[in-house]
Amino acid sequence: MKYKSQKVAYWFFALSMLLIVLQITYGFIMGFAHMGYDGLHEIIPFNAARATHNNLLVVWLLSGFMGAAYYIIPEEAQHELVSVKLAYIQLITLALVGVTAVIGFHFNWWEGRKFLEIPRELDFLVVINVLTFLGIILTTLFKGKKQSTTAMVLTMGLVFAALLYLPGMIWFDNQAMDSFFRWWVVHLWVEGVWELIMGGILAFLLIKLTGVDREVIEKWLYVIVGLTFLSGILGTGHHYYYIGAPEYWLIIGGIFSALEPLAFLAMALFALHMYRKGGRNHPNKIALFWTLGSAIVSFVGAGLLGLAHTLPSVNMYTHGTLVTAMHGHLAFWGAYGMIVFAMISYALPNLTGRKLYNNAMGMYGFWLSLIGMIGMTTAFAAAGVAQVYLERKVGLDFMVVQQEIEVHFLILILCATIFATGITLFIIDFVKYGQPTDEALNVSDDFEAIEATA
Amino acid sequence: MLSKKQAKAFFLGGTILFSMIFLGLSFESVTISMPEKTNADQITDAVVRGKVIWESNNCMGCHTILGEGAYYAPELTRVYSRKGESYIKTVLMAEQPWAPRGRKMVAYNLSEEDANDVVAFFQWIDGMDLNGFPPEPDPSLK
Ligand code: HEM
Ligand code: HEM
Ligand SMILES: [Fe+2]
């Protein structure tokens, strides 16, 4: 750690860890409900569990991104954060808004729009919170000594993510319009500006972990985010096939969304290539695992499993089935979950001054969560394909089909247990690191420093 | 070889170009095609009230509509023609959780007027032109 104010990042990461535990708990509640055990129905009906599961996911990811930005921006801009106090206030209000929203869901206080369930009153608080965050980041960046490409791409991603939250706040009488603009948030986030955030964090980690020249890494970063927008913006059309929008989206959405995996492929190849090219050995192996893992798994989950149902002729049958849930899990985990875990794994030793990396627990955490998530994806896939065939092809009733596929949710829960074990090990490691300290200030982990002490 | 400057130009140029096309097409969709395909002129006050009930209770947290939502309870896009008005009203006005096959819905215990509004909402959705969704099952498989 080079700047005192970077310590704020730790608390955002800690909030992330707390919320992921809750998110997973609600995942189990839904898994059991799908199996026929909905004993909690009176207190936590399925829709409350789902809103909680999805919103906690978004909040812990955002908290992770914010922590990443508070860590990366001072280092890239060579300037302390302009206000640490404000950053802590922002952290606490973020947590409060999140918790209030989740409690509200259990009392039927929400907007019934998938992923955007947070009630309108709280939306305004979210906006203020995010503006505060952006204010701190932007002033630090522009007061700093330099504005590196990595920092600019990361910041641009965060700014656009905030802007794109707004179309989700407009009220429409027409359900189809509602859904049209809901995708400006949901799709343009995960297949657009969040990829900038991911790309920015990935570039930062690769610069730190492989020692490859910054100019080379940042050039490819531009190419990747260029590919992202080239395909992803018009790719929004893959959500406009069957919601009452015109037919030209079938062609435009089909072609451009089929190109979207290229950006993820580029990201995976880029990470692997830089790793090979680097040739220097950074001691923090576990951070490297999460970094490369994220680049590869996002290609499989978002790229390949997205491609699997993105053509209009396929999507006609898979639209709104468990096939979508299959893709949603591996894509979110690979692209955004794992990059947050990579950032945490990299930052913790530097923030706390304890070099606990490369212990067995960390490695088990990585592999168990990965294997568990792949298993969960497979279980959703089996359930989804069976559902599509029986319900949409054969024409059986929805509920009859659901009873047929209950067994896949048993497999889901078994695999989710493996996943949750991996996450638990990661969190135990997190706790073991202890809190950040100023003593870690002068311990550099740049290659020059590492090689000098080696 | 590609220089960093060229890479940056590719990124900025591509983003601006494709954003413009996207905004143009979206404008057409929202102002011309969609009102027509979704029969926007048939959105009565009852339909709007029905939509408010749909949204404020987060029905989408269990069901899908237009193929969007959760995968726990039946797709409702064509429920009006599939089940008919009185069945839907029975479901919505039930005092105990509706669960003919074990899986429970929330017991909303709606008033007759509210139930009528939700039915009006489903009836309006039912009339939309959705480019062929939901697909017809293959008769040779049944
Ligand atoms: C580990 C335990 C987990 C279990 C048992 C679980 C289970 C589920 C279930 C049953 C659903 C609802 C599907 C439906 O509507 O019927 C769901 C939705 C979802 N979960 Fe999880 N989940 C878990 C963890 C995660 C994690 C770690 C992530 C993110 C990285 C995640 C992301 C999502 C997303 C994005 C959806 C919405 C999918 C869609 O709407 O298509 N879940 N989950
Ligand atoms: C990291 C990137 C991605 C994430 C986190 C992600 C996540 C998700 C989620 C959560 C949904 C359900 C959304 C909802 O119904 O509200 C979804 C839907 C979808 N995704 Fe992705 N996705 C990603 C990338 C991609 C890519 C690259 C493609 C195409 C190649 C793709 C194709 C689709 C399609 C076609 C649907 C609609 C499914 C349906 O009709 O029900 N996704 N995605
Ligand atoms: Fe998408």
XYZ file of C-alpha atoms and ligand atoms in Angstrom:
683
model
C 0.000 0.000 0.000
C 1.357 3.401 -0.941
C -1.374 5.779 0.232
C -2.995 5.896 3.647
C -6.451 6.528 2.235
C -6.418 3.221 0.362
C -7.384 1.594 3.652
C -11.013 2.590 3.029
C -11.116 -0.134 0.413
C -10.842 -2.786 3.098
C -14.208 -1.886 4.622
C -15.966 -2.001 1.276
C -14.525 -5.470 0.757
C -15.685 -6.476 4.229
C -19.218 -5.293 3.422
C -19.047 -7.367 0.236
C -18.170 -10.491 2.211
C -21.011 -9.948 4.631
C -23.574 -9.487 1.879
C -22.451 -12.464 -0.210
C -23.134 -14.698 2.780
C -26.680 -13.366 2.967
C -27.118 -13.653 -0.789
C -26.140 -17.308 -0.742
C -28.477 -17.988 2.174
C -31.398 -16.689 0.127
C -30.210 -18.777 -2.825
C -30.623 -21.871 -0.680
C -34.117 -20.788 0.331
C -35.092 -20.628 -3.358
C -33.359 -23.884 -4.181
C -35.359 -25.664 -1.487
C -38.586 -23.994 -2.608
C -38.012 -25.336 -6.131
C -37.640 -28.798 -4.614
C -40.993 -28.484 -2.906
C -39.808 -27.408 0.553
C -41.226 -23.943 0.945
C -41.646 -24.016 4.720
C -40.644 -20.360 4.981
C -43.379 -19.224 2.578
C -45.304 -17.253 5.198
C -42.312 -15.097 6.223
C -40.166 -15.183 3.100
C -42.288 -15.900 0.023
C -40.344 -16.809 -3.108
C -40.558 -13.318 -4.589
C -39.038 -11.801 -1.442
C -36.238 -14.356 -1.486
C -35.560 -13.652 -5.139
C -35.539 -9.867 -4.827
C -33.168 -10.225 -1.881
C -30.888 -12.703 -3.698
C -30.592 -10.494 -6.778
C -30.274 -7.133 -5.062
C -27.726 -8.346 -2.556
C -25.765 -9.670 -5.508
C -25.768 -6.258 -7.159
C -24.915 -4.446 -3.919
C -22.017 -6.714 -2.968
C -20.603 -6.445 -6.456
C -20.948 -2.646 -6.412
C -19.374 -2.514 -2.975
C -16.506 -4.615 -4.343
C -16.129 -2.322 -7.363
C -16.133 0.735 -5.111
C -13.510 -0.817 -2.874
C -11.460 -1.622 -5.954
C -11.742 1.979 -7.136
C -10.752 3.364 -3.722
C -7.702 1.124 -3.828
C -6.720 1.599 -7.470
C -7.371 5.295 -8.073
C -4.945 6.717 -5.440
C -2.232 4.415 -6.694
C -2.797 5.207 -10.366
C -3.321 8.948 -9.868
C -0.544 9.159 -7.245
C -2.707 11.154 -4.908
C -4.497 10.448 -1.618
C -8.303 10.227 -1.812
C -9.603 13.766 -1.402
C -11.816 12.895 1.544
C -11.550 9.739 3.572
C -14.300 10.846 5.916
C -16.760 11.240 3.080
C -15.779 7.811 1.797
C -16.653 6.255 5.163
C -19.961 8.102 5.235
C -20.630 6.805 1.752
C -19.856 3.264 2.894
C -22.191 3.447 5.852
C -25.059 4.962 3.873
C -24.601 2.349 1.160
C -24.930 -0.374 3.773
C -27.964 1.322 5.337
C -29.800 1.741 2.045
C -29.052 -1.873 1.127
C -30.273 -3.225 4.440
C -33.406 -1.052 4.401
C -34.252 -2.248 0.900
C -33.836 -5.891 1.854
C -35.969 -5.534 4.960
C -38.582 -3.700 2.893
C -38.787 -6.625 0.448
C -40.032 -8.796 3.287
C -42.884 -6.365 3.918
C -44.066 -6.122 0.315
C -42.277 -2.755 -0.176
C -40.704 -2.790 -3.622
C -41.144 -2.184 -7.321
C -41.932 -5.408 -9.121
C -39.265 -5.075 -11.782
C -36.624 -7.739 -11.887
C -33.240 -6.526 -10.627
C -34.631 -3.022 -10.037
C -36.841 -3.912 -7.087
C -35.465 -1.162 -4.840
C -38.409 1.195 -4.125
C -38.396 4.617 -5.758
C -37.786 6.551 -2.518
C -34.620 4.565 -1.888
C -33.557 4.940 -5.544
C -32.960 8.625 -4.875
C -30.739 7.771 -1.913
C -28.831 5.337 -4.105
C -28.295 8.122 -6.630
C -26.975 10.520 -3.964
C -24.713 7.813 -2.604
C -23.255 6.986 -5.974
C -22.773 10.676 -6.800
C -20.765 11.083 -3.591
C -18.643 8.115 -4.542
C -18.055 9.458 -8.049
C -17.280 12.902 -6.665
C -14.493 11.475 -4.496
C -13.087 9.345 -7.296
C -13.212 12.036 -9.984
C -11.680 14.812 -7.871
C -8.913 12.483 -6.735
C -8.238 11.414 -10.292
C -8.034 14.948 -11.658
C -6.064 16.359 -8.754
C -3.616 13.511 -9.168
C -0.320 13.524 -11.029
C -1.526 11.487 -13.963
C -4.655 10.046 -15.507
C -3.653 6.599 -16.690
C -5.720 4.689 -19.229
C -6.470 2.039 -16.629
C -7.821 4.620 -14.202
C -9.794 6.383 -16.941
C -11.450 3.187 -18.210
C -12.368 2.136 -14.686
C -13.775 5.574 -13.893
C -15.653 5.803 -17.165
C -17.280 2.460 -16.401
C -18.370 3.706 -12.977
C -19.714 7.004 -14.317
C -21.747 5.345 -17.066
C -23.025 2.705 -14.677
C -24.435 5.532 -12.566
C -25.982 7.311 -15.556
C -27.595 4.135 -16.832
C -29.359 3.601 -13.518
C -31.627 6.520 -14.397
C -33.709 5.057 -17.279
C -34.815 2.373 -14.812
C -36.507 5.045 -12.730
C -39.014 6.233 -15.343
C -42.620 5.113 -14.918
C -44.491 3.764 -17.957
C -48.115 2.704 -18.212
C -47.074 0.296 -20.934
C -45.517 -2.931 -19.633
C -43.530 -3.382 -22.850
C -41.929 0.074 -22.571
C -41.091 -0.681 -19.000
C -39.240 -3.739 -20.074
C -37.624 -1.918 -23.020
C -35.951 0.563 -20.663
C -35.292 -1.963 -17.919
C -32.783 -3.461 -20.330
C -30.988 -0.153 -20.677
C -30.028 -0.738 -17.084
C -29.661 -4.495 -16.864
C -28.148 -5.315 -20.262
C -26.116 -2.165 -20.780
C -24.682 -2.719 -17.322
C -23.549 -6.314 -17.538
C -22.768 -6.411 -21.252
C -21.510 -2.858 -21.490
C -20.207 -0.535 -18.837
C -19.513 -3.145 -16.161
C -17.136 -4.733 -18.637
C -15.195 -1.469 -18.550
C -14.990 -1.782 -14.786
C -13.915 -5.401 -15.117
C -11.405 -4.497 -17.846
C -9.966 -1.676 -15.742
C -9.519 -3.898 -12.673
C -8.130 -6.699 -14.831
C -5.580 -4.379 -16.452
C -4.498 -3.045 -13.063
C -4.052 -6.554 -11.675
C -2.166 -7.745 -14.740
C 0.190 -4.778 -14.573
C 0.860 -5.554 -10.906
C 1.009 -9.330 -11.137
C 2.776 -10.004 -14.424
C 5.093 -7.042 -14.723
C 4.271 -6.622 -18.422
C 4.761 -3.106 -19.729
C 1.818 -0.817 -18.987
C 1.660 0.581 -22.534
C 1.123 -2.878 -23.992
C -1.568 -3.825 -21.488
C -3.430 -0.555 -21.880
C -3.413 -0.740 -25.658
C -5.186 -4.092 -25.526
C -7.528 -2.753 -22.889
C -8.765 -0.225 -25.464
C -9.259 -2.964 -28.030
C -11.280 -5.051 -25.554
C -13.573 -2.286 -24.412
C -13.902 -1.228 -28.043
C -15.146 -4.724 -28.919
C -17.473 -4.632 -25.928
C -19.333 -1.556 -27.089
C -19.173 -2.422 -30.758
C -21.148 -5.596 -30.081
C -22.855 -4.920 -26.762
C -24.765 -1.727 -27.507
C -26.735 -3.055 -30.468
C -26.627 -6.472 -28.800
C -29.281 -5.095 -26.438
C -31.590 -6.181 -29.243
C -31.418 -9.789 -27.983
C -33.822 -8.729 -25.244
C -36.175 -7.049 -27.701
C -37.135 -10.109 -29.734
C -40.330 -11.049 -27.939
C -41.495 -8.180 -25.751
C -43.594 -6.243 -28.242
C -40.709 -4.467 -29.967
C -40.383 -4.414 -33.784
C -39.010 -7.321 -35.794
C -35.825 -5.635 -36.961
C -34.369 -6.333 -33.518
C -34.349 -10.046 -34.387
C -31.720 -9.419 -37.048
C -29.789 -6.636 -35.347
C -29.892 -8.175 -31.892
C -29.058 -11.608 -33.319
C -25.995 -10.470 -35.232
C -24.506 -8.078 -32.708
C -25.156 -10.156 -29.608
C -23.553 -13.130 -31.357
C -20.429 -10.951 -31.591
C -20.433 -10.167 -27.868
C -18.472 -13.287 -26.888
C -15.534 -11.846 -28.847
C -14.946 -9.242 -26.168
C -14.892 -11.961 -23.512
C -12.658 -14.167 -25.648
C -10.297 -11.240 -26.111
C -10.268 -10.683 -22.365
C -9.363 -14.337 -21.690
C -6.653 -14.478 -24.357
C -5.301 -11.141 -23.208
C -4.992 -12.279 -19.595
C -3.377 -15.597 -20.505
C -1.006 -13.994 -22.966
C 0.134 -11.314 -20.526
C 0.654 -13.977 -17.888
C 2.915 -15.990 -20.226
C 4.684 -12.936 -21.493
C 5.387 -11.563 -18.026
C 7.726 -14.325 -17.057
C 8.273 -12.764 -13.643
C 6.930 -14.563 -10.634
C 4.790 -12.524 -8.334
C 4.538 -14.237 -4.952
C 0.794 -13.636 -4.646
C -0.233 -16.725 -6.647
C -3.756 -16.800 -5.306
C -4.536 -13.351 -6.713
C -3.213 -14.538 -10.055
C -5.491 -17.591 -9.943
C -8.565 -15.469 -9.330
C -7.529 -12.989 -12.026
C -6.949 -15.565 -14.756
C -9.929 -17.557 -13.486
C -12.216 -14.574 -13.886
C -11.054 -13.932 -17.435
C -11.577 -17.570 -18.442
C -14.821 -18.309 -16.582
C -16.433 -15.110 -17.850
C -15.751 -16.279 -21.379
C -17.487 -19.584 -20.674
C -20.388 -18.225 -18.607
C -21.119 -14.994 -20.433
C -19.618 -15.688 -23.833
C -20.364 -19.334 -24.593
C -23.453 -19.859 -22.449
C -24.773 -16.492 -23.623
C -24.218 -17.483 -27.226
C -26.075 -20.716 -26.575
C -29.435 -18.920 -26.322
C -28.909 -15.599 -28.034
C -30.075 -16.434 -31.555
C -33.761 -15.576 -32.065
C -34.661 -19.092 -33.210
C -33.280 -20.579 -29.982
C -34.364 -17.780 -27.704
C -37.959 -18.210 -28.881
C -37.926 -21.462 -26.871
C -35.530 -20.670 -24.019
C -36.762 -17.125 -23.286
C -37.705 -16.843 -19.629
C -36.806 -20.392 -18.580
C -34.239 -21.930 -16.250
C -31.798 -21.854 -19.172
C -31.513 -18.138 -18.475
C -30.780 -18.855 -14.796
C -28.017 -21.248 -15.848
C -26.297 -18.541 -17.875
C -26.956 -15.822 -15.288
C -25.120 -17.695 -12.542
C -21.905 -18.577 -14.366
C -21.745 -15.201 -16.145
C -22.173 -13.130 -12.996
C -19.818 -15.294 -11.017
C -17.063 -15.479 -13.632
C -17.080 -11.922 -14.828
C -17.931 -9.917 -11.737
C -17.798 -12.157 -8.685
C -14.371 -13.555 -9.463
C -12.838 -10.208 -10.430
C -13.934 -8.774 -7.069
C -12.392 -11.799 -5.345
C -9.218 -11.271 -7.400
C -9.017 -7.653 -6.312
C -9.532 -8.588 -2.670
C -6.916 -11.338 -2.844
C -4.452 -8.892 -4.305
C -5.207 -5.978 -1.997
C -5.463 -7.727 1.397
C -1.750 -8.502 1.876
C -0.895 -4.940 0.900
C -3.497 -3.366 3.162
C -2.706 -5.439 6.223
C 0.979 -6.037 5.716
C 0.499 -9.763 6.314
C 1.613 -12.015 3.518
C -0.660 -14.962 4.117
C -1.013 -15.812 0.469
C -0.333 -19.229 -0.968
C -1.747 -21.165 1.943
C -3.798 -24.281 1.296
C -7.008 -22.672 2.519
C -6.905 -20.014 -0.184
C -6.382 -22.605 -2.899
C -9.208 -24.810 -1.600
C -11.440 -21.751 -1.502
C -10.698 -21.036 -5.138
C -11.179 -24.572 -6.419
C -14.213 -25.519 -4.324
C -16.124 -22.390 -5.274
C -15.233 -22.896 -8.922
C -16.207 -26.572 -8.989
C -19.370 -25.846 -7.013
C -20.438 -23.091 -9.394
C -19.789 -25.246 -12.462
C -21.909 -27.966 -10.858
C -24.716 -25.502 -10.135
C -24.591 -24.306 -13.715
C -24.883 -27.882 -14.923
C -27.859 -28.532 -12.661
C -29.633 -25.415 -13.945
C -28.781 -26.484 -17.497
C -30.322 -29.927 -17.051
C -33.440 -28.443 -15.464
C -33.636 -25.737 -18.107
C -33.261 -27.972 -21.138
C -35.844 -30.392 -19.769
C -38.203 -27.500 -19.061
C -37.805 -26.055 -22.554
C -38.459 -29.391 -24.185
C -41.418 -30.478 -22.086
C -43.130 -27.123 -21.726
C -42.378 -25.336 -24.969
C -41.960 -28.245 -27.419
C -44.259 -30.927 -26.056
C -46.698 -28.422 -24.598
C -47.104 -29.810 -21.069
C -48.444 -27.529 -18.353
C -45.888 -25.383 -16.511
C -46.542 -26.871 -13.085
C -46.509 -30.459 -14.367
C -43.076 -29.834 -15.824
C -41.833 -28.228 -12.612
C -42.652 -31.418 -10.741
C -40.704 -33.440 -13.300
C -37.553 -31.381 -12.833
C -37.505 -31.153 -9.028
C -34.640 -33.649 -8.817
C -32.263 -31.241 -10.555
C -32.692 -28.862 -7.658
C -31.374 -31.513 -5.294
C -28.213 -31.571 -7.418
C -28.238 -27.774 -7.406
C -28.271 -27.713 -3.621
C -25.483 -30.273 -3.333
C -23.284 -28.274 -5.694
C -24.260 -25.020 -3.999
C -22.996 -26.549 -0.745
C -19.598 -27.136 -2.333
C -19.650 -23.574 -3.640
C -20.608 -22.190 -0.233
C -17.797 -24.177 1.409
C -15.308 -22.532 -0.933
C -16.672 -19.092 -0.114
C -16.501 -19.865 3.598
C -12.814 -20.755 3.309
C -12.166 -17.513 1.446
C -13.902 -15.549 4.178
C -11.985 -17.335 6.941
C -8.813 -16.243 5.153
C -10.195 -12.723 4.883
C -10.786 -12.588 8.627
C -7.337 -14.021 9.374
C -5.680 -11.168 7.564
C -6.991 -8.805 10.212
C -7.544 -5.113 9.717
C -5.541 -2.701 7.592
C -2.718 -0.862 9.307
C -0.432 2.078 8.588
C 2.519 -0.202 9.181
C 1.793 -1.673 5.775
C 2.327 1.722 4.186
C 5.855 1.391 3.023
C 5.776 -2.224 2.056
C 5.719 -2.119 -1.709
C 4.815 -5.145 -3.757
C 6.152 -3.849 -7.064
C 8.546 -6.185 -8.791
C 11.503 -3.900 -8.125
C 10.856 -4.092 -4.409
C 10.167 -7.811 -4.408
C 13.275 -8.598 -6.371
C 15.380 -6.326 -4.187
C 14.374 -8.165 -1.016
C 14.492 -11.626 -2.562
C 1.173 -3.146 -35.518
C -1.701 -1.356 -33.920
C -0.636 1.608 -31.820
C -2.224 2.671 -28.549
C -3.555 5.779 -30.237
C -5.258 3.743 -32.954
C -6.712 1.422 -30.328
C -8.161 4.413 -28.521
C -9.646 5.775 -31.745
C -11.241 2.376 -32.436
C -12.810 2.403 -28.986
C -14.129 5.959 -29.099
C -15.225 5.860 -32.739
C -17.009 2.525 -32.405
C -18.743 3.527 -29.219
C -20.043 6.807 -30.606
C -21.158 5.304 -33.912
C -23.022 2.362 -32.389
C -24.577 4.476 -29.649
C -26.042 6.771 -32.296
C -27.502 3.866 -34.259
C -28.890 2.375 -31.059
C -30.510 5.631 -29.989
C -32.028 6.101 -33.440
C -33.553 2.622 -33.548
C -34.767 2.906 -29.964
C -36.472 6.161 -30.810
C -38.281 4.525 -33.716
C -39.288 1.536 -31.566
C -40.638 3.563 -28.700
C -42.494 6.196 -30.692
C -43.788 4.285 -33.726
C -43.578 0.481 -33.713
C -44.179 -0.392 -30.092
C -47.347 1.607 -29.481
C -48.788 -0.171 -32.498
C -47.631 -3.697 -31.670
C -48.687 -3.408 -28.040
C -52.061 -1.748 -28.737
C -51.154 1.233 -26.624
C -54.499 2.820 -27.478
C -56.206 0.063 -25.498
C -54.438 0.890 -22.242
C -57.458 1.920 -20.187
C -57.448 3.189 -16.616
C -58.330 -0.318 -15.473
C -55.258 -1.695 -17.266
C -53.040 0.892 -15.593
C -54.513 0.105 -12.180
C -53.933 -3.575 -12.907
C -50.319 -2.861 -13.773
C -49.857 -0.977 -10.515
C -51.127 -4.019 -8.595
C -48.867 -6.260 -10.678
C -45.866 -4.106 -9.893
C -46.439 -3.158 -6.286
C -46.815 -6.821 -5.316
C -43.814 -7.966 -7.353
C -45.709 -10.758 -9.111
C -42.651 -10.903 -11.391
C -40.730 -12.320 -8.423
C -42.415 -15.709 -9.060
C -43.934 -15.441 -12.547
C -42.665 -14.392 -15.955
C -44.603 -12.057 -18.226
C -43.437 -11.350 -21.782
C -40.838 -13.974 -20.826
C -39.303 -11.816 -18.080
C -39.290 -12.466 -14.386
C -38.819 -15.526 -12.210
C -39.015 -19.179 -13.136
C -41.037 -20.424 -10.192
C -44.622 -19.986 -11.358
C -46.497 -20.102 -14.699
C -45.721 -17.786 -17.650
C -48.623 -15.320 -17.716
C -48.356 -13.635 -21.130
C -51.267 -15.621 -22.561
C -52.976 -16.538 -19.303
C -56.136 -14.642 -20.264
C -56.853 -16.832 -23.269
C -55.483 -19.981 -21.602
C -57.407 -19.859 -18.324
C -60.112 -17.265 -18.775
C -61.399 -14.509 -16.563
C -63.134 -16.434 -13.818
C -60.198 -18.783 -13.166
C -57.829 -15.821 -12.849
C -60.198 -14.083 -10.462
C -60.460 -17.184 -8.307
C -56.658 -17.263 -8.024
C -56.383 -13.584 -7.137
C -59.257 -13.499 -4.664
C -58.229 -16.663 -2.820
C -58.008 -16.215 0.940
C -55.577 -19.095 1.377
C -52.357 -19.445 -0.637
C -53.394 -20.720 -4.079
C -51.619 -24.070 -4.532
C -53.610 -26.694 -6.454
C -50.402 -28.601 -7.137
C -48.480 -27.972 -3.960
C -46.442 -24.904 -4.886
C -47.833 -21.876 -3.090
C -48.773 -18.459 -4.391
C -49.125 -15.565 -1.938
C -52.731 -15.233 -0.765
C -53.617 -11.759 -2.028
C -57.266 -11.916 -1.171
C -57.945 -9.112 -3.695
C -61.270 -7.302 -3.839
C -63.491 -7.960 -6.854
C -62.626 -4.544 -8.357
C -58.888 -5.060 -7.980
C -59.155 -8.528 -9.480
C -61.053 -7.069 -12.440
C -58.260 -4.555 -12.985
C -55.618 -7.269 -13.026
C -57.748 -9.247 -15.478
C -57.975 -6.149 -17.697
C -54.191 -5.926 -17.559
C -53.800 -9.586 -18.600
C -56.369 -9.153 -21.349
C -54.428 -6.220 -22.778
C -51.126 -8.151 -22.583
C -52.827 -11.105 -24.279
C -53.522 -9.010 -27.384
C -49.924 -7.944 -27.999
C -48.016 -8.876 -31.147
C -44.891 -10.558 -29.763
C -43.245 -11.762 -32.987
C -44.512 -15.293 -32.386
C -43.812 -15.744 -28.658
C -44.805 -17.952 -26.850
C -44.116 -20.668 -29.445
C -46.758 -23.208 -30.423
C -45.866 -26.707 -29.137
C -45.147 -29.387 -31.712
C -48.427 -31.392 -32.072
C -46.611 -34.554 -33.152
C -44.934 -34.789 -29.719
C -47.965 -34.829 -27.483
C -24.844 -20.825 -3.718
C -26.047 -20.835 -3.630
C -27.019 -20.338 -4.661
C -28.211 -20.933 -4.926
C -28.768 -22.202 -4.289
C -28.867 -20.140 -5.934
C -30.132 -20.422 -6.446
C -30.866 -19.584 -7.241
C -32.238 -19.799 -7.629
C -33.073 -21.010 -7.231
C -32.622 -18.744 -8.400
C -34.010 -18.436 -8.911
C -34.413 -19.014 -10.203
C -35.889 -18.789 -10.372
O -36.336 -17.672 -10.682
O -36.651 -19.733 -10.196
C -31.481 -17.868 -8.508
C -31.458 -16.694 -9.235
C -30.301 -15.989 -9.509
N -29.062 -16.158 -8.878
Fe -28.579 -17.605 -7.572
N -28.071 -19.094 -6.284
C -26.921 -19.170 -5.535
C -25.839 -18.305 -5.613
C -25.704 -17.303 -6.555
C -24.495 -16.552 -6.800
C -23.181 -16.711 -6.068
C -24.780 -15.698 -7.828
C -23.904 -14.696 -8.521
C -22.727 -14.772 -8.783
C -26.165 -15.884 -8.191
C -26.822 -15.186 -9.178
C -28.160 -15.311 -9.486
C -28.822 -14.549 -10.516
C -28.186 -13.501 -11.424
C -30.174 -14.968 -10.530
C -31.278 -14.465 -11.467
C -31.253 -15.335 -12.681
C -32.249 -14.978 -13.732
O -33.138 -14.177 -13.477
O -32.143 -15.498 -14.837
N -26.699 -16.865 -7.392
N -30.427 -18.395 -7.784
C -20.892 -10.806 -17.794
C -21.740 -10.724 -18.657
C -23.154 -11.223 -18.553
C -23.945 -11.354 -17.442
C -23.608 -11.035 -15.983
C -25.225 -11.854 -17.902
C -26.311 -12.109 -17.077
C -27.596 -12.309 -17.516
C -28.778 -12.332 -16.689
C -28.797 -12.152 -15.171
C -29.855 -12.521 -17.496
C -31.322 -12.534 -17.061
C -31.748 -11.114 -17.083
C -33.190 -10.830 -16.847
O -34.049 -11.632 -17.280
O -33.486 -9.791 -16.233
C -29.353 -12.625 -18.853
C -30.128 -12.811 -19.965
C -29.609 -13.063 -21.227
N -28.281 -13.075 -21.601
Fe -26.729 -12.588 -20.429
N -25.183 -12.033 -19.253
C -23.935 -11.661 -19.696
C -23.472 -11.704 -20.997
C -24.178 -12.217 -22.069
C -23.664 -12.385 -23.402
C -22.257 -12.034 -23.848
C -24.686 -12.909 -24.154
C -24.719 -13.306 -25.612
C -23.814 -13.790 -26.273
C -25.840 -13.032 -23.296
C -27.075 -13.477 -23.690
C -28.225 -13.393 -22.925
C -29.564 -13.605 -23.432
C -29.959 -13.985 -24.870
C -30.447 -13.392 -22.371
C -31.978 -13.464 -22.395
C -32.483 -14.765 -21.903
C -33.989 -14.852 -21.997
O -34.535 -14.600 -23.074
O -34.630 -15.212 -21.008
N -25.497 -12.613 -22.031
N -27.975 -12.512 -18.828
Fe -28.070 -9.048 -22.669
